[in-house]
mmCIF file of C-alpha atoms and ligand atoms in Angstrom:
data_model
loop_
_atom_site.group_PDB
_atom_site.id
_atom_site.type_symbol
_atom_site.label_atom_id
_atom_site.label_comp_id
_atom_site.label_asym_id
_atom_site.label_seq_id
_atom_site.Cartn_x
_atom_site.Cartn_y
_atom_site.Cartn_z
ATOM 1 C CA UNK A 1 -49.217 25.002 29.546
ATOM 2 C CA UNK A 2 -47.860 27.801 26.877
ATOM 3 C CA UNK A 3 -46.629 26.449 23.928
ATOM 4 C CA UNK A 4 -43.783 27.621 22.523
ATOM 5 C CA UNK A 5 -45.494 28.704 19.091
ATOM 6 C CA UNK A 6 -48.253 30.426 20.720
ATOM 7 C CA UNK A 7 -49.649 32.887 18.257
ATOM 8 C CA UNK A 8 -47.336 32.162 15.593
ATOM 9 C CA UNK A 9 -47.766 31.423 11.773
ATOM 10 C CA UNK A 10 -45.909 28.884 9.855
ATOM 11 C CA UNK A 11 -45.323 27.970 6.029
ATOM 12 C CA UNK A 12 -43.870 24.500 5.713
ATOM 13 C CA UNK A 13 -42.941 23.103 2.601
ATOM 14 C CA UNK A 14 -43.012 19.434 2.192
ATOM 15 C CA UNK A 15 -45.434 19.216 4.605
ATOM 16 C CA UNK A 16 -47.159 16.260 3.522
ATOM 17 C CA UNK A 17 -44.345 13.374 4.212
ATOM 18 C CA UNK A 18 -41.711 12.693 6.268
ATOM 19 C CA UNK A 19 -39.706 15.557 8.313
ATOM 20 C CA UNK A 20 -42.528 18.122 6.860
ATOM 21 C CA UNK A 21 -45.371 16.327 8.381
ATOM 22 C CA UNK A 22 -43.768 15.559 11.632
ATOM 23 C CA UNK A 23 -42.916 19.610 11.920
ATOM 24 C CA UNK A 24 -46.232 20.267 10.627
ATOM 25 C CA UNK A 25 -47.527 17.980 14.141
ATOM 26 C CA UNK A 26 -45.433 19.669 16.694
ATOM 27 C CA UNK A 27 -45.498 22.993 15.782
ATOM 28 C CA UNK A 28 -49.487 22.579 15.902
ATOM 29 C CA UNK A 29 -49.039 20.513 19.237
ATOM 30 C CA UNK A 30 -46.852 23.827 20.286
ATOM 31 C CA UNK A 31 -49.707 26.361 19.037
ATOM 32 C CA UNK A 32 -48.815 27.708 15.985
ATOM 33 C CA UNK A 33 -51.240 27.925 12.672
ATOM 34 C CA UNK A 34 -49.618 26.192 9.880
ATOM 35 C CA UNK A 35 -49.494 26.768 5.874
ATOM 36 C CA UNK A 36 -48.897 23.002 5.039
ATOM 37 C CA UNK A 37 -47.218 23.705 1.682
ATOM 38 C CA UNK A 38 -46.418 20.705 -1.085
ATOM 39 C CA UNK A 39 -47.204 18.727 -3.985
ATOM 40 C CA UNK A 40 -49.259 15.892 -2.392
ATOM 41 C CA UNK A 41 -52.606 17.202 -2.594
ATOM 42 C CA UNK A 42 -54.720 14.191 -1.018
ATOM 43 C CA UNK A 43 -52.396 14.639 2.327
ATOM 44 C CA UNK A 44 -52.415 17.883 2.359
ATOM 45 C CA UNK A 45 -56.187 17.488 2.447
ATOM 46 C CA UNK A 46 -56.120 15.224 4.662
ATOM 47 C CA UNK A 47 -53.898 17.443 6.795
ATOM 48 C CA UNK A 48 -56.363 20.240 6.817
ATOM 49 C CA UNK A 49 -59.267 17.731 8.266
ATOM 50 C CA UNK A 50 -56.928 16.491 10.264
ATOM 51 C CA UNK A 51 -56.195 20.022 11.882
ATOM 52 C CA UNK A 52 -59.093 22.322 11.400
ATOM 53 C CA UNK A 53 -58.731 26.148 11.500
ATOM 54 C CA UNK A 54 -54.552 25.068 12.704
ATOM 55 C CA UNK A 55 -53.257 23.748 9.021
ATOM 56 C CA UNK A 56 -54.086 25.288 5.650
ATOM 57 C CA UNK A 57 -52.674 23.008 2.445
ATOM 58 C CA UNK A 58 -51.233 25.095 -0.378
ATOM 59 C CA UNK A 59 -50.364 23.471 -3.426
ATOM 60 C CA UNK A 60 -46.743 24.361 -3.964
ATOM 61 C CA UNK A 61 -44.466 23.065 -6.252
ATOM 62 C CA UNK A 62 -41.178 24.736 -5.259
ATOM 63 C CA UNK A 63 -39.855 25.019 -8.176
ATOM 64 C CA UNK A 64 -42.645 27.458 -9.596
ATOM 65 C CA UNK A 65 -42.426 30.923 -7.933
ATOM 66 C CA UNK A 66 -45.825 31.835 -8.411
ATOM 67 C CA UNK A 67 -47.087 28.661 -6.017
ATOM 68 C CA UNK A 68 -44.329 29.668 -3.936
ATOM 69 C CA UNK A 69 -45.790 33.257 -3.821
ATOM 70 C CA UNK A 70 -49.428 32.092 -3.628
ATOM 71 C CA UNK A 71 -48.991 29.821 -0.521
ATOM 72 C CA UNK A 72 -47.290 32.895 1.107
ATOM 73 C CA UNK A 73 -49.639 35.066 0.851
ATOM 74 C CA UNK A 74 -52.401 32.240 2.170
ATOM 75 C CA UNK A 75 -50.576 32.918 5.273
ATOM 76 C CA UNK A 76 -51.649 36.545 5.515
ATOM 77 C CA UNK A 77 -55.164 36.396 3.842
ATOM 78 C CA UNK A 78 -55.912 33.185 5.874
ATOM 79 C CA UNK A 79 -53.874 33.746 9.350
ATOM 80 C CA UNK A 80 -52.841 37.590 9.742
ATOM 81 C CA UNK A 81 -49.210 37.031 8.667
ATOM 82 C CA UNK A 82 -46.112 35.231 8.476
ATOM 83 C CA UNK A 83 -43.426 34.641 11.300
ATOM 84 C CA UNK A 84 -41.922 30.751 10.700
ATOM 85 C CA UNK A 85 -40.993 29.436 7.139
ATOM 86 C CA UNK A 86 -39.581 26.062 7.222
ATOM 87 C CA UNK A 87 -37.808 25.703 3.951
ATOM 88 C CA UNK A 88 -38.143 21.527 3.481
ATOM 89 C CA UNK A 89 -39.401 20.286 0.411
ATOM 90 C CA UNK A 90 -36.520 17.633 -1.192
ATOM 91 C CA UNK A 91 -36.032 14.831 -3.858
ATOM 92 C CA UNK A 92 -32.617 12.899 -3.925
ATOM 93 C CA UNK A 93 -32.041 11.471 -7.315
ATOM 94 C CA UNK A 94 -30.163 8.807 -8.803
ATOM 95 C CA UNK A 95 -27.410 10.831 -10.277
ATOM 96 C CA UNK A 96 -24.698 9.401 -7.815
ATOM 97 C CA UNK A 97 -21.433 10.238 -9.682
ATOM 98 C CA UNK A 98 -20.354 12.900 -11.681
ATOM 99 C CA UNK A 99 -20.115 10.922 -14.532
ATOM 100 C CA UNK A 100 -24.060 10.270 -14.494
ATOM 101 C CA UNK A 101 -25.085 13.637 -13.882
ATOM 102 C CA UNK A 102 -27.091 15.383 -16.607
ATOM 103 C CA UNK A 103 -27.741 19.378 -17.358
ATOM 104 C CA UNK A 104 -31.604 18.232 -16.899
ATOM 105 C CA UNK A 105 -31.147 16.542 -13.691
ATOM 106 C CA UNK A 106 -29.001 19.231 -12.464
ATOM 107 C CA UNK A 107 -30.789 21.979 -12.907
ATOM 108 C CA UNK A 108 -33.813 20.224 -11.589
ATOM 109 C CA UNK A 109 -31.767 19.447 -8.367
ATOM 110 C CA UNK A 110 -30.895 22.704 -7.631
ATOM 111 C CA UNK A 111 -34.104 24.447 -8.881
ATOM 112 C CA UNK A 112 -35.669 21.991 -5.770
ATOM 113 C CA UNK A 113 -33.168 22.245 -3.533
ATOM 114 C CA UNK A 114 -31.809 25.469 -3.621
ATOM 115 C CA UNK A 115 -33.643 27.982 -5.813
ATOM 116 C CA UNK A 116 -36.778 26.677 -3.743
ATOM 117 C CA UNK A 117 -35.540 27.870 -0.827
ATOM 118 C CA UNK A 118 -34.405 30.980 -2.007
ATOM 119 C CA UNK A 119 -37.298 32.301 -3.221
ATOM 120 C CA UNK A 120 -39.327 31.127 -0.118
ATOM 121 C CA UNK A 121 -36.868 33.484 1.651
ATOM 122 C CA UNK A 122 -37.246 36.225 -0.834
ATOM 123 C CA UNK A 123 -41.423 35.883 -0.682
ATOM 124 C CA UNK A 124 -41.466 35.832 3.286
ATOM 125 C CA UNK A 125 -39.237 38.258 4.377
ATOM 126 C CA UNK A 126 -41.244 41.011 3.542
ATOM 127 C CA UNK A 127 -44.166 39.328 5.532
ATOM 128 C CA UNK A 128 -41.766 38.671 8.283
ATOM 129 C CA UNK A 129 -40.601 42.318 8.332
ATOM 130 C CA UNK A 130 -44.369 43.289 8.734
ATOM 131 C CA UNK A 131 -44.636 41.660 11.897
ATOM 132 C CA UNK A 132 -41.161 43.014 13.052
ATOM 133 C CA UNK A 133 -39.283 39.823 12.924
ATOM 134 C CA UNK A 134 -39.248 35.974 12.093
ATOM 135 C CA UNK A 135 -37.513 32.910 11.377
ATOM 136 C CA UNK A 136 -36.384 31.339 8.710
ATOM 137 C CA UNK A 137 -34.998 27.327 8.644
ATOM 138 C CA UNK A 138 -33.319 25.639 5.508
ATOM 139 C CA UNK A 139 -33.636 22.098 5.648
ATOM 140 C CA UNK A 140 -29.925 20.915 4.473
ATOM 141 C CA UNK A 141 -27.939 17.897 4.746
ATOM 142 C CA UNK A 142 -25.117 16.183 6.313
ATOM 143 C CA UNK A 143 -24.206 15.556 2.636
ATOM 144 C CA UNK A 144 -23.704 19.209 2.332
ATOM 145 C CA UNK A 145 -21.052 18.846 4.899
ATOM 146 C CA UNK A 146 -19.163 15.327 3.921
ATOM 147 C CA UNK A 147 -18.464 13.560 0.935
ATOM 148 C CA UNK A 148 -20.270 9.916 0.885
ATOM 149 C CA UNK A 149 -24.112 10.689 2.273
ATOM 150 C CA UNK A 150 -25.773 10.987 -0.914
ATOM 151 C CA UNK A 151 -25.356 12.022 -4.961
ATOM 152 C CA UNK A 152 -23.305 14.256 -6.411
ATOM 153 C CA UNK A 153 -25.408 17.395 -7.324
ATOM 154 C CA UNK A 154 -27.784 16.460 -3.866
ATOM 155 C CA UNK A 155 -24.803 16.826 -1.853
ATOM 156 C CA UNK A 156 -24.036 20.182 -3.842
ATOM 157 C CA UNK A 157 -27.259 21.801 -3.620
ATOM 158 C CA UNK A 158 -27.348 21.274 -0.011
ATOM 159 C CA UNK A 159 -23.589 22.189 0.352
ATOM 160 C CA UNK A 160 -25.116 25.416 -1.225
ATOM 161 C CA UNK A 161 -28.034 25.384 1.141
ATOM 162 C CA UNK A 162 -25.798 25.571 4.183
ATOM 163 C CA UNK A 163 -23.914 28.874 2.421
ATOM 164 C CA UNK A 164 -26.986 30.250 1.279
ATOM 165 C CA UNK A 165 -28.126 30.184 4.957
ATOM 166 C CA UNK A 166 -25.621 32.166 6.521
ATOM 167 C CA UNK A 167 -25.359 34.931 3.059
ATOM 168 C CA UNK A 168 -29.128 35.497 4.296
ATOM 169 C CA UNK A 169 -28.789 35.337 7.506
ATOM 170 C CA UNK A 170 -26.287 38.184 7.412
ATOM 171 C CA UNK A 171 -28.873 39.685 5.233
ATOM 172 C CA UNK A 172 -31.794 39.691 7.085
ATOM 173 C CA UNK A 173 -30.549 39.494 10.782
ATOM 174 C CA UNK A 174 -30.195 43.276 11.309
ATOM 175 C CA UNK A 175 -34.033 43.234 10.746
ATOM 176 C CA UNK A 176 -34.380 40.530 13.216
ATOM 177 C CA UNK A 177 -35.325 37.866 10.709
ATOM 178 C CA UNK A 178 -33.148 34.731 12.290
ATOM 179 C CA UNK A 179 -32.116 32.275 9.224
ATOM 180 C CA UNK A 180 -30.575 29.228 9.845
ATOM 181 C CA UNK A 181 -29.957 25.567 8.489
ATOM 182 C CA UNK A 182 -30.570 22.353 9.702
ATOM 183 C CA UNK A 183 -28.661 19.147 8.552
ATOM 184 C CA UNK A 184 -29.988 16.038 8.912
ATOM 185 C CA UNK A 185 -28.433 12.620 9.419
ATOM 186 C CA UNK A 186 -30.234 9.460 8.235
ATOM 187 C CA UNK A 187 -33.890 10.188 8.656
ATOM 188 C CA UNK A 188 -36.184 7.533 8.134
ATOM 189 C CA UNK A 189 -38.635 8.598 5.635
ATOM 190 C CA UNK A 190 -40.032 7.692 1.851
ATOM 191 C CA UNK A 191 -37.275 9.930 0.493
ATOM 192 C CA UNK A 192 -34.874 6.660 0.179
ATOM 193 C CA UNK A 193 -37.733 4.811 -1.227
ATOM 194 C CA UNK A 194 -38.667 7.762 -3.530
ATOM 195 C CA UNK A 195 -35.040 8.143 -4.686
ATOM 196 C CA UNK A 196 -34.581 4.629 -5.965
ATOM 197 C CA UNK A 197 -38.092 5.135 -8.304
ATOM 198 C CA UNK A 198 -40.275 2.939 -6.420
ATOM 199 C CA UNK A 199 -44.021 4.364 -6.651
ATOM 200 C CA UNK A 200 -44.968 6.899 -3.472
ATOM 201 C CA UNK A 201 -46.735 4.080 -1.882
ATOM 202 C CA UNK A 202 -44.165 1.722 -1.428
ATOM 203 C CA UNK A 203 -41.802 4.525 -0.717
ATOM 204 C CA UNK A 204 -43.932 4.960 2.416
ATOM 205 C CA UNK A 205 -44.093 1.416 3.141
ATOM 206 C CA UNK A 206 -40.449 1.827 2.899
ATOM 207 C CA UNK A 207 -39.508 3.938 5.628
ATOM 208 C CA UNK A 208 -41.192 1.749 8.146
ATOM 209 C CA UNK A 209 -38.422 -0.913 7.155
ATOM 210 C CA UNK A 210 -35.078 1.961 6.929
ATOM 211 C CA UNK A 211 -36.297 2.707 10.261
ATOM 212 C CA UNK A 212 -36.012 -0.883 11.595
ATOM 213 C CA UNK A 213 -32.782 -0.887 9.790
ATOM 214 C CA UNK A 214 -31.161 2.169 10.841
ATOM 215 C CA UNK A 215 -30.621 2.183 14.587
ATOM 216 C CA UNK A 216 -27.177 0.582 13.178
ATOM 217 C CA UNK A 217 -26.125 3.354 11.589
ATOM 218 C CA UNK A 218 -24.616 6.149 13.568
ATOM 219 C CA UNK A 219 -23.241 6.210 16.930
ATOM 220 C CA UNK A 220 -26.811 6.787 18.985
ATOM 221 C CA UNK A 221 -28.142 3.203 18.652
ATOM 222 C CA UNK A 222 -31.856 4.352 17.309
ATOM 223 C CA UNK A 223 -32.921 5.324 13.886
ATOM 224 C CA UNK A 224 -33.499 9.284 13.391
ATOM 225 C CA UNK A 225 -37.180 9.814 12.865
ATOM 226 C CA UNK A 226 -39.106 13.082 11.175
ATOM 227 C CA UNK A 227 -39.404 14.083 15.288
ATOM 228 C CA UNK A 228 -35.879 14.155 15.517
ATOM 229 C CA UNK A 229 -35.538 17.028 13.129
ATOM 230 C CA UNK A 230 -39.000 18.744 13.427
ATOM 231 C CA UNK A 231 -37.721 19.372 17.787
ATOM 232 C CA UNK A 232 -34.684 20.805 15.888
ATOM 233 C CA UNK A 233 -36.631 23.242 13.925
ATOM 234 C CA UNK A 234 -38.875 23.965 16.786
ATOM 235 C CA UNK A 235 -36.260 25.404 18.863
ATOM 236 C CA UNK A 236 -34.863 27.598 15.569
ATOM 237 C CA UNK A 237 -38.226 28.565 15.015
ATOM 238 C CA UNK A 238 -38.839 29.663 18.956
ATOM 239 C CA UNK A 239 -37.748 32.607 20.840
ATOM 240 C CA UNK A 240 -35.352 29.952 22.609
ATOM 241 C CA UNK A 241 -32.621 30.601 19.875
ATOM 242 C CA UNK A 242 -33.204 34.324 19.628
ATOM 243 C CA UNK A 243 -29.344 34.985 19.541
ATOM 244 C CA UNK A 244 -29.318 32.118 17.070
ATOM 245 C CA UNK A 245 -28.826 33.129 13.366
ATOM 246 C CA UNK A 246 -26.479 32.099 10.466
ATOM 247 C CA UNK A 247 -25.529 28.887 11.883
ATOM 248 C CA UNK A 248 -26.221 25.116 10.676
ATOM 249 C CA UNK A 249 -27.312 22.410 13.370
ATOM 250 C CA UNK A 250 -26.277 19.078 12.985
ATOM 251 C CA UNK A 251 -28.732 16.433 13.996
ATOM 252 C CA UNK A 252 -27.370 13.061 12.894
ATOM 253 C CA UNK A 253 -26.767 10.760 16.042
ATOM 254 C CA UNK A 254 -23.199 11.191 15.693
ATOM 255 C CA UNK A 255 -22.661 9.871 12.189
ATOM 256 C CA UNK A 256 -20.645 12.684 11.433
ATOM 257 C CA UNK A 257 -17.978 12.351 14.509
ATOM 258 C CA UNK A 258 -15.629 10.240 12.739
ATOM 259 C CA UNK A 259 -14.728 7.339 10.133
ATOM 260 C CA UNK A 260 -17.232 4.341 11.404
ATOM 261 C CA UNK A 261 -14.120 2.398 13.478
ATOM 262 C CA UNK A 262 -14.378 5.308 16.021
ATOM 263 C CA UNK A 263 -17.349 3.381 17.567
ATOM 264 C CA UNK A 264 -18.219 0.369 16.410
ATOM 265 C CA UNK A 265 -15.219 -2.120 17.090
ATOM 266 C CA UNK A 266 -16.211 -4.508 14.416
ATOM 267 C CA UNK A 267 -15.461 -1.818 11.970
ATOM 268 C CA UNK A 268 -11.648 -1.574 10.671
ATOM 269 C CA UNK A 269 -9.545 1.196 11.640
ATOM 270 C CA UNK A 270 -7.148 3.301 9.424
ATOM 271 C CA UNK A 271 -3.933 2.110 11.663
ATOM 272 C CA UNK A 272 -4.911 -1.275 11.160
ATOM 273 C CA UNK A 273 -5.033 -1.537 7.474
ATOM 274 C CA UNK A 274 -1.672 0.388 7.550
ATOM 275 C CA UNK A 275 -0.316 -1.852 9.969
ATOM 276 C CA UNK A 276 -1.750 -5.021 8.883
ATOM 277 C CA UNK A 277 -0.143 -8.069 10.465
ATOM 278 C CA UNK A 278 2.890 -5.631 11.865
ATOM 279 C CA UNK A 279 0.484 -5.488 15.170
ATOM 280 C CA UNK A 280 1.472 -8.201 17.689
ATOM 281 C CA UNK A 281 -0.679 -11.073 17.409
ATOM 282 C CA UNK A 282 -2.295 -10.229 13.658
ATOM 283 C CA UNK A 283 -0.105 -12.778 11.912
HETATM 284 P P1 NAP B 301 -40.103 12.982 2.073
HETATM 285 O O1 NAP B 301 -40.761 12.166 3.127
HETATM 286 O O2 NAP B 301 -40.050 12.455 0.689
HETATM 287 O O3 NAP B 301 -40.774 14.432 2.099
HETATM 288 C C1 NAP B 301 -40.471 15.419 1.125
HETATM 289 C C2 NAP B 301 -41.772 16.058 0.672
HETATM 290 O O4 NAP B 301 -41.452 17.109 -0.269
HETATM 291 C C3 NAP B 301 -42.686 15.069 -0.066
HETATM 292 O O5 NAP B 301 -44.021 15.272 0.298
HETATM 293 C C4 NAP B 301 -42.421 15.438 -1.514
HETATM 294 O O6 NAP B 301 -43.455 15.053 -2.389
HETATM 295 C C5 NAP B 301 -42.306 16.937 -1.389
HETATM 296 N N1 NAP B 301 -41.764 17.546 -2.611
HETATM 297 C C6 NAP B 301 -40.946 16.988 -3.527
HETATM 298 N N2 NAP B 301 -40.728 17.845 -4.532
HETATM 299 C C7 NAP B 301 -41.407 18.980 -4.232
HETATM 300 C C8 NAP B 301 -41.606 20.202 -4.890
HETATM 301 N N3 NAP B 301 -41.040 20.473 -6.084
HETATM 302 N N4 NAP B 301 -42.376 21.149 -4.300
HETATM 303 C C9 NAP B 301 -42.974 20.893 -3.108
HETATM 304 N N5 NAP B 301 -42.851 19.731 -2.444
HETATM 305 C C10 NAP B 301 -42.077 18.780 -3.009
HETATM 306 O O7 NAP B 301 -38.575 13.276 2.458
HETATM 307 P P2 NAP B 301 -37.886 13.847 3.783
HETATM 308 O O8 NAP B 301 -36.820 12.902 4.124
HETATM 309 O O9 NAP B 301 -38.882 14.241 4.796
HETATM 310 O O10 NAP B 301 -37.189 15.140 3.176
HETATM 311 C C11 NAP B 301 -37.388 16.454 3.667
HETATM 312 C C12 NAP B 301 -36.101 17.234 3.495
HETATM 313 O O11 NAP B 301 -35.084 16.662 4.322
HETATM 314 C C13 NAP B 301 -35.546 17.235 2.080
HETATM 315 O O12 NAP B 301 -35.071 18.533 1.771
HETATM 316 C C14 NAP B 301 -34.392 16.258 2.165
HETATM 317 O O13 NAP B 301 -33.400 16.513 1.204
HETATM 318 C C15 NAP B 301 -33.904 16.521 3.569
HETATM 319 N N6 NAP B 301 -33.090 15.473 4.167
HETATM 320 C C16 NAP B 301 -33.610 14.233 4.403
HETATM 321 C C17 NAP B 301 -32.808 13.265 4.993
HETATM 322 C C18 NAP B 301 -33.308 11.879 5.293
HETATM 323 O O14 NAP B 301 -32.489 11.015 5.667
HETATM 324 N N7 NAP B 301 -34.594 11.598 5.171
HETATM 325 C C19 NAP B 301 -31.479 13.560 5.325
HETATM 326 C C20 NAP B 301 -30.992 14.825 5.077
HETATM 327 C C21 NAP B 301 -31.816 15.785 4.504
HETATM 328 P P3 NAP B 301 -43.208 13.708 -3.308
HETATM 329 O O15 NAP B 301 -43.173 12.573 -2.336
HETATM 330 O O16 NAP B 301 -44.375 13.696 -4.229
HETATM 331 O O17 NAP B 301 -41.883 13.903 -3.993
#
């Protein structure tokens, strides 16, 4: 059977872990070739053997334009060109409130998070252009959207992800480079590990256990898993969302429907703290 990526080329970033490496699996599994892009240079090794002649590993830091440039161009000296840029790499941080934050920590959020992206964008479209089109996915957050899913300048950066999205998306479209975000809900991973400053291996360990944890968490009773996201970018990335551009996709298992009483009924509604014993029967 065709897969939907036939003949395509892909940069990834944060390809090692998590929502990167499960991307990095099905868009091979679908047929494309795949610049596996991140700091983690022992998996991304590993990812090559894994995937010979499919997955290339470029070091890239995200924050340093020159890697950022570098790994692009692997994808035209190495696989003829560029037509798929997943936009992933991500750190949270510990920064919760805005009390806590710091200019450091800040900047270095942002630079990650949002400057990353931007100059991925500003490095592939050119590539893109060359083979008359492309694709280009943000990985954002449902903390971009609500208040309460993560730290203060996280939730900002990927607040500015979303916006950034559609501002290139109106950009680029006319030249039939598609750019759109994706926001994930709870996604078991190392990145809750990683954001609490346990070392990378327990971090891993980690996710095993938010997984077992999280089915709880959001109206669909199972936990979201890398898969989850990378079908998400598959169909942005594939000629299935052609008319698709500018938009963000939610993939969260409902979290985001409503306050947490509007489906589990242990949870405490709104009109019953207001009403308190005035209900028949609470007294
Ligand atoms: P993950 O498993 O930790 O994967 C992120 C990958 O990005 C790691 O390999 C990480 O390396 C790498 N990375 C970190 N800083 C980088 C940099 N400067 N340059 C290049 N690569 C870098 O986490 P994930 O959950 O898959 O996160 C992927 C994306 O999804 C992030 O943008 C995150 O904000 C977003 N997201 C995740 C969730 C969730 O619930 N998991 C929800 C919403 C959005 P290190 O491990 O060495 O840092």
């Amino acid at each position: 059977m065709a897969g939907r990526l036939d003949g395509k080329v892909a940069m990834i970033t944060g390809a090692a872990s998590g929502i990167g490496l499960g991307t990095v699996e099905l868009f091979v599994a679908e047929g494309a070739q795949v610049v596996a892009a991140d700091i983690q240079d022992e998996k991304g090794a590993m990812l090559e053997k894994r995937f010979p002649g499919k997955v290339l590993y470029a070091h890239c830091d995200v924050t340093k334009e020159a890697d950022i440039e570098a790994a692009v161009k692997k994808a035209k000296t190495e696989f003829g060109g560029l037509d798929i840029l997943f936009n992933n790499a991500g750190i949270s941080d510990r920064m919760s409130t805005i009390t806590e934050i710091t200019a450091e920590g800040w900047s270095w959020i942002f630079d990650i998070l949002v400057r990353g992206p931007a100059l991925g964008m500003k490095h592939a479209a050119p590539l893109m252009l060359e083979r008359g089109g492309g694709s280009i996915i943000n990985t954002a957050s449902i903390a971009g959207l609500q208040a309460g899913f993560g730290p203060i300048a996280y939730s900002t950066a990927k607040a500015g992800v979303i916006h950034m999205s559609r501002v290139a998306a109106a950009q680029l479209s006319p030249q039939k480079i598609r750019v759109n975000a994706i926001c994930p809900g709870l996604i078991a991973t190392s990145i809750f590990g990683a954001s609490i400053g346990l070392p990378l291996e327990v971090a891993d360990q980690m996710a095993a256990r938010v997984a077992e944890n999280a089915s709880k968490a959001q109206p669909v009773p199972k936990a979201g898993l890398p898969d989850d996201i990378a079908q998400a970018a598959l169909y942005l990335a594939s000629d299935a969302a052609a008319f698709v551009s500018g938009t963000h996709l939610v993939v969260d298992g409902g979290i985001t429907v409503g306050g947490r009483h509007a489906w589990d009924t242990t949870s405490v509604s709104p009109f019953a703290t207001i009403l308190g014993d005035m209900i028949p029967g609470q007294s």
